Coordinates of N, CA and C and ligand atoms in Angstrom, one line a residue:
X1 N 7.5 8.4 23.4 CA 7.1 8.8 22.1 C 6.5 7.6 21.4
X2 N 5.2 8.1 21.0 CA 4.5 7.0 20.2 C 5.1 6.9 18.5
X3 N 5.8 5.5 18.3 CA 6.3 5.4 16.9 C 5.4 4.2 16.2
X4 N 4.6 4.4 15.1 CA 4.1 3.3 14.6 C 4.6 3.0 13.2
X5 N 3.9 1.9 12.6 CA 4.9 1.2 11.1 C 3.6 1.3 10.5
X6 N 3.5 1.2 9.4 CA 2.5 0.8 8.6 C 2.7 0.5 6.7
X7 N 3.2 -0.9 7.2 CA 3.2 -1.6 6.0 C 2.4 -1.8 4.9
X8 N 3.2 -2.1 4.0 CA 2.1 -2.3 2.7 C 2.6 -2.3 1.0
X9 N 2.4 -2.4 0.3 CA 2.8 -3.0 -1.0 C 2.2 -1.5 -1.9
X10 N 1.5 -0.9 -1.6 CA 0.8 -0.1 -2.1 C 1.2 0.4 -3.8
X11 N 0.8 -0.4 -4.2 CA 1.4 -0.4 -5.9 C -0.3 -0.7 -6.5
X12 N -0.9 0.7 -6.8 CA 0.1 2.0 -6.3 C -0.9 2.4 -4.7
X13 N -0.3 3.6 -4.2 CA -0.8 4.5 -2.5 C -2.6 4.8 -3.3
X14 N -3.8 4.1 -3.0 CA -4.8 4.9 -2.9 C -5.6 5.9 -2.1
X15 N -6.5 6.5 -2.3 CA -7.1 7.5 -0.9 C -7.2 6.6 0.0
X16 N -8.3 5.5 0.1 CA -8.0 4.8 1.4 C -6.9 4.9 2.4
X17 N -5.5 4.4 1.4 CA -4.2 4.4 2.0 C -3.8 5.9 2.8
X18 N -4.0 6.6 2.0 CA -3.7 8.1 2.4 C -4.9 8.2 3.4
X19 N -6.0 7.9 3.2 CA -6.8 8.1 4.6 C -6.4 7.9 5.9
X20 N -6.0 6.6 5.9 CA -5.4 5.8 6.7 C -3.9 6.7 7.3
X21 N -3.3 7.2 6.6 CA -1.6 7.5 7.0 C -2.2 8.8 7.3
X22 N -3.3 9.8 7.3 CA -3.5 10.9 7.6 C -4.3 10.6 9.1
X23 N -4.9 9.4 9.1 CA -5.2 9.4 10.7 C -4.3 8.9 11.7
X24 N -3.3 8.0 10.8 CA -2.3 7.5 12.0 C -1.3 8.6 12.2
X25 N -0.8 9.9 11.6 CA -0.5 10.6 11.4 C -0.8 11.4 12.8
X26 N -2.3 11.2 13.0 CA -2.6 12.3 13.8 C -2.9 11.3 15.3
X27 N -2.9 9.9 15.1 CA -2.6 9.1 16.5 C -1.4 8.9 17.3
X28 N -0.2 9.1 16.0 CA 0.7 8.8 16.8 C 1.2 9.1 16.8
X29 N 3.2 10.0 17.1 CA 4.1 11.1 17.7 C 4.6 10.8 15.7
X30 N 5.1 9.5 16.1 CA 6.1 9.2 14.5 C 5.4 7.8 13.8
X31 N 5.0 8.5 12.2 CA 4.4 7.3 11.2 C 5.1 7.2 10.0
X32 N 5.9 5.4 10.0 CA 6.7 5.5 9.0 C 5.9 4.3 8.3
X33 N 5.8 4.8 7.0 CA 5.2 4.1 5.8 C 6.1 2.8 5.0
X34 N 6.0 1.8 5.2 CA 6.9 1.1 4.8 C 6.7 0.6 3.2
X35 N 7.2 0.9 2.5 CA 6.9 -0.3 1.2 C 7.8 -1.1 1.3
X36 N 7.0 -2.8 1.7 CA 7.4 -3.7 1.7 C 7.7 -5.0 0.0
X37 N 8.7 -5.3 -0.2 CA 8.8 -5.9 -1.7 C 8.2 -7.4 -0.9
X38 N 7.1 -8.1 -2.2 CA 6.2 -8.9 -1.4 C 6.4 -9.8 -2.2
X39 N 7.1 -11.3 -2.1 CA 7.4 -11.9 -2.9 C 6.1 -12.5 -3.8
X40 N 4.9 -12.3 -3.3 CA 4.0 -13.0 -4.0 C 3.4 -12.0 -4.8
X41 N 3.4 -10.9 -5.0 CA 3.1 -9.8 -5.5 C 3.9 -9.7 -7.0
X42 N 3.1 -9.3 -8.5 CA 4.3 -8.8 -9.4 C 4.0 -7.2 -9.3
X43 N 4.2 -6.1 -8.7 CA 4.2 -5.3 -8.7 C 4.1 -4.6 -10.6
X44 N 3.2 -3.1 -10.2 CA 3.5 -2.6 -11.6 C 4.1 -1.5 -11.5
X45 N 4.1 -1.0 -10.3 CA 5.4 0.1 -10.3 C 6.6 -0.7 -9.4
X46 N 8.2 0.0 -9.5 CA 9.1 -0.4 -9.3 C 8.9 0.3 -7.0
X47 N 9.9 -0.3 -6.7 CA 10.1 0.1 -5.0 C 10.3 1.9 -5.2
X48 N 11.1 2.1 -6.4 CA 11.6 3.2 -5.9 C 10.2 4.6 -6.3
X49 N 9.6 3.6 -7.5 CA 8.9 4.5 -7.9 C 7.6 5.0 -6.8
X50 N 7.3 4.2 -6.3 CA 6.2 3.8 -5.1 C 6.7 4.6 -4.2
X51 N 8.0 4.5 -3.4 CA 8.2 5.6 -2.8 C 8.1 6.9 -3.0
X52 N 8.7 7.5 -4.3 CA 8.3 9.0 -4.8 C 7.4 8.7 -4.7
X53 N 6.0 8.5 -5.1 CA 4.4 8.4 -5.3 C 4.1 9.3 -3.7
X54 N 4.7 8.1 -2.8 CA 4.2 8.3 -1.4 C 4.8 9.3 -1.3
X55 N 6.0 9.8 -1.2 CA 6.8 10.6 -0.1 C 5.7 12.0 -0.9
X56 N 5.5 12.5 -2.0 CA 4.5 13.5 -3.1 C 3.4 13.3 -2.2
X57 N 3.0 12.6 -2.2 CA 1.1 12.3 -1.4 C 1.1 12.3 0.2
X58 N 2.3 12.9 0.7 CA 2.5 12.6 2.3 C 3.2 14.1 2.7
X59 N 3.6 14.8 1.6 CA 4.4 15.8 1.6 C 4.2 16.8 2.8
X60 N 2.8 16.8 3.1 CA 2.3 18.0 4.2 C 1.9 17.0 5.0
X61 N 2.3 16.0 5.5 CA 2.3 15.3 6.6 C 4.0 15.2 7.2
X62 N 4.2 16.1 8.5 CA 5.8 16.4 8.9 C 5.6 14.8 9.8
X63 N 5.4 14.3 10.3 CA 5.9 13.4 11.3 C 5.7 12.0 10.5
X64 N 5.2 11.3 9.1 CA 5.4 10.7 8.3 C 6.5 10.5 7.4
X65 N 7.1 9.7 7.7 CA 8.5 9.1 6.6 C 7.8 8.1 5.7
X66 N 8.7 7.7 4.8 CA 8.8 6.6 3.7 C 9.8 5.7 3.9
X67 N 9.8 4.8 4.0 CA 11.1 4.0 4.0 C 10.4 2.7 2.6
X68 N 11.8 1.6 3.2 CA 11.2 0.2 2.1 C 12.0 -0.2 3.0
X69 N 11.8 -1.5 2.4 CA 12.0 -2.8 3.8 C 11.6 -4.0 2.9
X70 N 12.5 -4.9 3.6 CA 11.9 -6.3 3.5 C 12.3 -7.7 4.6
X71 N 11.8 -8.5 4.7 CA 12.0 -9.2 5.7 C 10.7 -9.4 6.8
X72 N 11.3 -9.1 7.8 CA 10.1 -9.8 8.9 C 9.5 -8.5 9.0
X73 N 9.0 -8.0 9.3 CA 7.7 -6.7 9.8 C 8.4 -6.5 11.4
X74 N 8.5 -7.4 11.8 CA 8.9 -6.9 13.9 C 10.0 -6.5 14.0
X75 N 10.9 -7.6 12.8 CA 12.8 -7.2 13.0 C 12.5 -5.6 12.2
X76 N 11.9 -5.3 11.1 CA 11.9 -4.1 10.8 C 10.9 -3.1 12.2
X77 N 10.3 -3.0 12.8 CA 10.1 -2.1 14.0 C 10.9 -2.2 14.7
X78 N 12.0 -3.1 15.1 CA 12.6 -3.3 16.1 C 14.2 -2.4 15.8
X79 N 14.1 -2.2 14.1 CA 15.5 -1.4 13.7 C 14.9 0.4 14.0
X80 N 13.4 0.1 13.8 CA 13.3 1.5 13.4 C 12.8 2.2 14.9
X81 N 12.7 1.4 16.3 CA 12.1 1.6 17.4 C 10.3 2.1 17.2
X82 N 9.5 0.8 16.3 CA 8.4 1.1 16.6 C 7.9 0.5 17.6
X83 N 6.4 0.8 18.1 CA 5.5 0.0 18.9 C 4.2 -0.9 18.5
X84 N 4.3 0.1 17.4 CA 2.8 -0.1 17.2 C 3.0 -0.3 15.2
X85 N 2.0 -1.4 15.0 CA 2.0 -1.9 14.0 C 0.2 -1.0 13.3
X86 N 0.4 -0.4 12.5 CA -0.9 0.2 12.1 C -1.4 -0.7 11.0
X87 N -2.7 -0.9 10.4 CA -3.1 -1.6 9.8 C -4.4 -1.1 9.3
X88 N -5.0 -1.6 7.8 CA -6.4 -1.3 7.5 C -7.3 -2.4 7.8
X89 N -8.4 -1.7 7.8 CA -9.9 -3.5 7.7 C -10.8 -2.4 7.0
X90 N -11.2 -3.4 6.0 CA -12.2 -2.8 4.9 C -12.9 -3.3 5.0
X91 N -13.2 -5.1 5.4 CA -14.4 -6.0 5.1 C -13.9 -7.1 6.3
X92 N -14.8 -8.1 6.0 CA -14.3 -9.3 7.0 C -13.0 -10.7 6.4
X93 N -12.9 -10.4 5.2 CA -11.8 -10.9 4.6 C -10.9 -10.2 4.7
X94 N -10.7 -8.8 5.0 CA -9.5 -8.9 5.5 C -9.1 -8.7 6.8
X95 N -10.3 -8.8 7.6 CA -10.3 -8.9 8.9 C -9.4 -10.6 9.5
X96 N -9.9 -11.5 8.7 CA -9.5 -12.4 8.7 C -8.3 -12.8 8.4
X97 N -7.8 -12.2 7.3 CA -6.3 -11.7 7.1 C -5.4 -11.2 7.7
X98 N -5.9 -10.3 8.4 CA -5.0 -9.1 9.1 C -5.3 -9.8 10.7
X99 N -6.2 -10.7 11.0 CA -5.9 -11.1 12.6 C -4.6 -12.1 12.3
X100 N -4.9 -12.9 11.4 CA -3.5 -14.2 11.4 C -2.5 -13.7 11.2
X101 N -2.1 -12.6 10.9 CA -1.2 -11.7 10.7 C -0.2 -11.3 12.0
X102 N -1.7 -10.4 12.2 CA -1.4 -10.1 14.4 C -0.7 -11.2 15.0
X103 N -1.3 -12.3 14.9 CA -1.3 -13.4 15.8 C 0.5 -13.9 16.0
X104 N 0.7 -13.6 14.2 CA 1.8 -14.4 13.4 C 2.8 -13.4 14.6
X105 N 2.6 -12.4 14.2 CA 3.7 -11.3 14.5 C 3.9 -10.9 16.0
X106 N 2.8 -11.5 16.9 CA 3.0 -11.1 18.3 C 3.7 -12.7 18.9
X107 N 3.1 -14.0 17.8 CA 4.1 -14.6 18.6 C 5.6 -14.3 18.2
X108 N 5.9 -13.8 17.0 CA 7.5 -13.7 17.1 C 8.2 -12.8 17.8
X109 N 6.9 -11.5 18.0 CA 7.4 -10.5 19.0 C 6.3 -10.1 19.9
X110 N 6.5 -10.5 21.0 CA 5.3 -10.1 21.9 C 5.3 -8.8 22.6
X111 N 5.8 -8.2 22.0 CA 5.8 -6.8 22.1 C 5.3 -6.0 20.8
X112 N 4.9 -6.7 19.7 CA 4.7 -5.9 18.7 C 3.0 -5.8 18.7
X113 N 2.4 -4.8 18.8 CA 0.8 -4.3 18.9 C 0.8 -3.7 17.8
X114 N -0.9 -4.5 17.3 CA -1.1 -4.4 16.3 C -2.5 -3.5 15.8
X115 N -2.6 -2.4 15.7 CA -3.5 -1.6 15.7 C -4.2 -1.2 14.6
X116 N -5.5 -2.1 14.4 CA -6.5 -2.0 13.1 C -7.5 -0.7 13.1
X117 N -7.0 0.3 12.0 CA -8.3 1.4 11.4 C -8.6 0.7 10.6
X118 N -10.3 1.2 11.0 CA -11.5 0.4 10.1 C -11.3 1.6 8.7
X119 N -11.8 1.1 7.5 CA -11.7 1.7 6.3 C -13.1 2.5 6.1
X120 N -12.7 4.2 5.6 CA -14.1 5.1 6.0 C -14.7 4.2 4.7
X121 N -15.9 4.1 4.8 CA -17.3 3.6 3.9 C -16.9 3.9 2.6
X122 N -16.6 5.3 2.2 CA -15.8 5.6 0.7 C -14.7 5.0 0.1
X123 N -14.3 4.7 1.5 CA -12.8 3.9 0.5 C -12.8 2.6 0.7
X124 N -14.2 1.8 1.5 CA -14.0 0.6 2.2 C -14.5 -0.5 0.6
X125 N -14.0 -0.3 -0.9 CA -14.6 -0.6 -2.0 C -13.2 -0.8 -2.5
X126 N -12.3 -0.2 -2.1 CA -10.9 0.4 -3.2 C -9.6 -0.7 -2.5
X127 N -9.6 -1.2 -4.1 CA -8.3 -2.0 -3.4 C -7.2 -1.3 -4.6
X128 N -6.1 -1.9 -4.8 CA -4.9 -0.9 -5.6 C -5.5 -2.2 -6.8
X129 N -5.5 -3.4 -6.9 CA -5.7 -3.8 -8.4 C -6.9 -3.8 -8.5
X130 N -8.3 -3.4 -7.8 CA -9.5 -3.1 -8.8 C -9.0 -2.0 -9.4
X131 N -8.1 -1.2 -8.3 CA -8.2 0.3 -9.7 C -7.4 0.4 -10.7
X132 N -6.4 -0.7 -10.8 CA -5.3 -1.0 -11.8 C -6.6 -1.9 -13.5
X133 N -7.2 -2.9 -12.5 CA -7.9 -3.2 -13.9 C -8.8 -2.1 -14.4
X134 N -9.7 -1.6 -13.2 CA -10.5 -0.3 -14.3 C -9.9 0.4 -15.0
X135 N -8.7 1.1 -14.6 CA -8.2 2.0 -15.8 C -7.5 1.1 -16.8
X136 N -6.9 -0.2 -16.5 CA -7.1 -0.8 -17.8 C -7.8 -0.7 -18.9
X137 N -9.0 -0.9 -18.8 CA -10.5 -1.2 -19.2 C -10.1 0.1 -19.6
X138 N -9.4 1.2 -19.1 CA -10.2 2.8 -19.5 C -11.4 3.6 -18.7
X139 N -11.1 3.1 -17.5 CA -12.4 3.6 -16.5 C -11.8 4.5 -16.2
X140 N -12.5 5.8 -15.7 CA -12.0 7.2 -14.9 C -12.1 7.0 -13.6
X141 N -10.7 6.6 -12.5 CA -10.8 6.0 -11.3 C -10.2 7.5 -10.5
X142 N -9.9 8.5 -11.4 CA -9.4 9.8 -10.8 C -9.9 10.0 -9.0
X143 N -11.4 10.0 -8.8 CA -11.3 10.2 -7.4 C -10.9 9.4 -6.5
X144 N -10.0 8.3 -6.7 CA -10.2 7.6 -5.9 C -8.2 7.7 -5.5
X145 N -8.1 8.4 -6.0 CA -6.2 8.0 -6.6 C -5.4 9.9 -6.2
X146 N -4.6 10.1 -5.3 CA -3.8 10.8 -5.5 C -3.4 11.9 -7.3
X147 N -3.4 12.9 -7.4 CA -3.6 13.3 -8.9 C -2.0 12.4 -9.3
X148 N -0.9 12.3 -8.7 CA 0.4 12.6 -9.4 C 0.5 11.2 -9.9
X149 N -0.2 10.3 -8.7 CA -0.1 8.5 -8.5 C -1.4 8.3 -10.4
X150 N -2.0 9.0 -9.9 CA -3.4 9.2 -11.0 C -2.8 9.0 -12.6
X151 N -2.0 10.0 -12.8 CA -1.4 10.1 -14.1 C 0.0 9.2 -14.1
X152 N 0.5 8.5 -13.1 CA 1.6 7.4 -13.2 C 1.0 6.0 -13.6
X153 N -0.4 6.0 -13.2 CA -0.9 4.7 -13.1 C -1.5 4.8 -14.9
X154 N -1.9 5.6 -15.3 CA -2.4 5.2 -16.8 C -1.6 5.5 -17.6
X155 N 0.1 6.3 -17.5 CA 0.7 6.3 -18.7 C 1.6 4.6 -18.1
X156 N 1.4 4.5 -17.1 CA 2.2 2.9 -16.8 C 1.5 2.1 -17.6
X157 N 0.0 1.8 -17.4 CA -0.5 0.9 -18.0 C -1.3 1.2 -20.0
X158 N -0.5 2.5 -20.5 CA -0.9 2.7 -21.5 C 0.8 1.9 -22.3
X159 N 2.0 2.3 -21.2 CA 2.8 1.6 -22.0 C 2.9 0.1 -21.9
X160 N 2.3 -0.3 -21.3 CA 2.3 -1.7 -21.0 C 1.6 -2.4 -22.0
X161 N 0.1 -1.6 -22.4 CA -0.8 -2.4 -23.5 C 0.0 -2.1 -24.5
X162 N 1.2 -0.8 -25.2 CA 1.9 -0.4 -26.1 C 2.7 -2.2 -26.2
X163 N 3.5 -2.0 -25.3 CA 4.0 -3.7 -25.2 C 3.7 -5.1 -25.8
X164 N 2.6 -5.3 -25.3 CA 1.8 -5.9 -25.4 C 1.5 -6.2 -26.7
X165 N 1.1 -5.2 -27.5 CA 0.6 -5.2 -28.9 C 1.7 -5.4 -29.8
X166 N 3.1 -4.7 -29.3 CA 4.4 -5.2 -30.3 C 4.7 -6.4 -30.1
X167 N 4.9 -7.2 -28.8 CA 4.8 -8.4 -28.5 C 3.5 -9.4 -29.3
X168 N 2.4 -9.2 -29.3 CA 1.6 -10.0 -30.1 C 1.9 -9.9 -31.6
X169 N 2.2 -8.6 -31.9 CA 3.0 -7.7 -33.4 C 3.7 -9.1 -33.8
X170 N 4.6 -8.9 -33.4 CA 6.2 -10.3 -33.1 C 5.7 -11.1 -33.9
X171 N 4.6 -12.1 -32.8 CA 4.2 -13.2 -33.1 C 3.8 -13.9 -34.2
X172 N 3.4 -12.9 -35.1 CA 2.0 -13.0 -36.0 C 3.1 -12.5 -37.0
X173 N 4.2 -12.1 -37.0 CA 5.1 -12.0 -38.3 C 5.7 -13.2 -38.9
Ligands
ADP201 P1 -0.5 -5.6 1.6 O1 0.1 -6.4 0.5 O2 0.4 -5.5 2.8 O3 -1.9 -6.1 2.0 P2 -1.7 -3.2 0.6 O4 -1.0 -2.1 -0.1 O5 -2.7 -4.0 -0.2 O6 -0.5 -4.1 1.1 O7 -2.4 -2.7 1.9 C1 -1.7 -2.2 3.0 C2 -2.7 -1.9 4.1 O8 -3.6 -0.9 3.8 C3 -3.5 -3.2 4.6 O9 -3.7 -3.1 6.0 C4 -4.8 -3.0 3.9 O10 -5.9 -3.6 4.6 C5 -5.0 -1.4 4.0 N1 -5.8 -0.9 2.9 C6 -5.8 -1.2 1.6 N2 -6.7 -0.5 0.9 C7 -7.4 0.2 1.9 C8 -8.5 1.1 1.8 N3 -9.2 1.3 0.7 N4 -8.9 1.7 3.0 C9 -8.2 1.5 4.1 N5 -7.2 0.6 4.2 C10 -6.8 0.0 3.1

């Protein structure tokens, strides 16, 4: 049985992402979606919320799980009996990313294979914080976003600017 992993921070899951987990979905027997907590990351949604998001936007995918994790990427395939490490490439930055990555991870496990989908042309633009600042800004990034992830991401970032303005409020008293 082919089991693969496919990590990621996804705060929040875009179509790309979902592109992606709909074709590994259909490469390999079992695809478990990891949200990894990334110390260099400030996330704007919480671990647990990121999972609902996913597990909602994967719902009619049966051989796709959700998990979270943290730690090494290999010790986690090695709990969950993966093979295969799934991954995206959008451009040549993150090609260059995602090789030192490979490299990092097969020396610690030289059994862990690391298998790169190229990003389709439509989504190969979309990262999760361009579409976090456009709808900042107030851009309509709806196609590009899950509907349920869609409406989590601008009432997050409408209470945030709410924040924001009571916090500057504060200051100025
Ligand atoms: P990480 O912090 O691990 O890079 P991300 O959520 O940014 O987490 O990305 C997870 C994976 O999804 C990476 O392999 C990344 O290259 C890939 N990815 C991100 N955006 C897209 C996209 N638009 N199309 C295809 N793959 C993507």
């Amino acid at each position: 049985m082919k089991v693969a992993l496919f990590p990621g921070t996804f705060d929040p899951l875009t179509l790309g992402h979902l592109d992606l987990i709909k074709r590994g979905s259909a490469l390999f027997d079992q695809l478990a979606v990891a949200v990894m907590t990334n110390q260099s990351k400030q996330p704007l949604f919480t671990i647990d919320e990121r999972v609902a998001q996913i597990k909602e936007a994967v719902s009619g995918l049966d051989n796709v799980s959700v998990i979270t994790a943290q730690g090494l990427t290999v010790d986690l395939m090695n709990k969950i009996g993966a093979d295969y490490l799934m991954r995206g490439l959008r451009n040549t930055t993150d090609f260059q990313y995602e090789r030192d990555i490979a490299a990092m991870n097969e020396f610690l496990d030289d059994q862990c294979e690391t298998v790169f989908l190229l990003a389709k042309p439509q989504y190969q633009h979309l990262s999760s914080s361009l579409l976090k600042e456009v709808t900042a800004a107030g851009g309509d990034i709806s196609a590009y976003l899950p509907a349920n992830i869609n409406e989590a991401l601008r009432k997050r970032l409408e209470e945030k600017q709410l924040m924001q303005v009571e916090k500057d409020n504060e200051k100025t008293r």
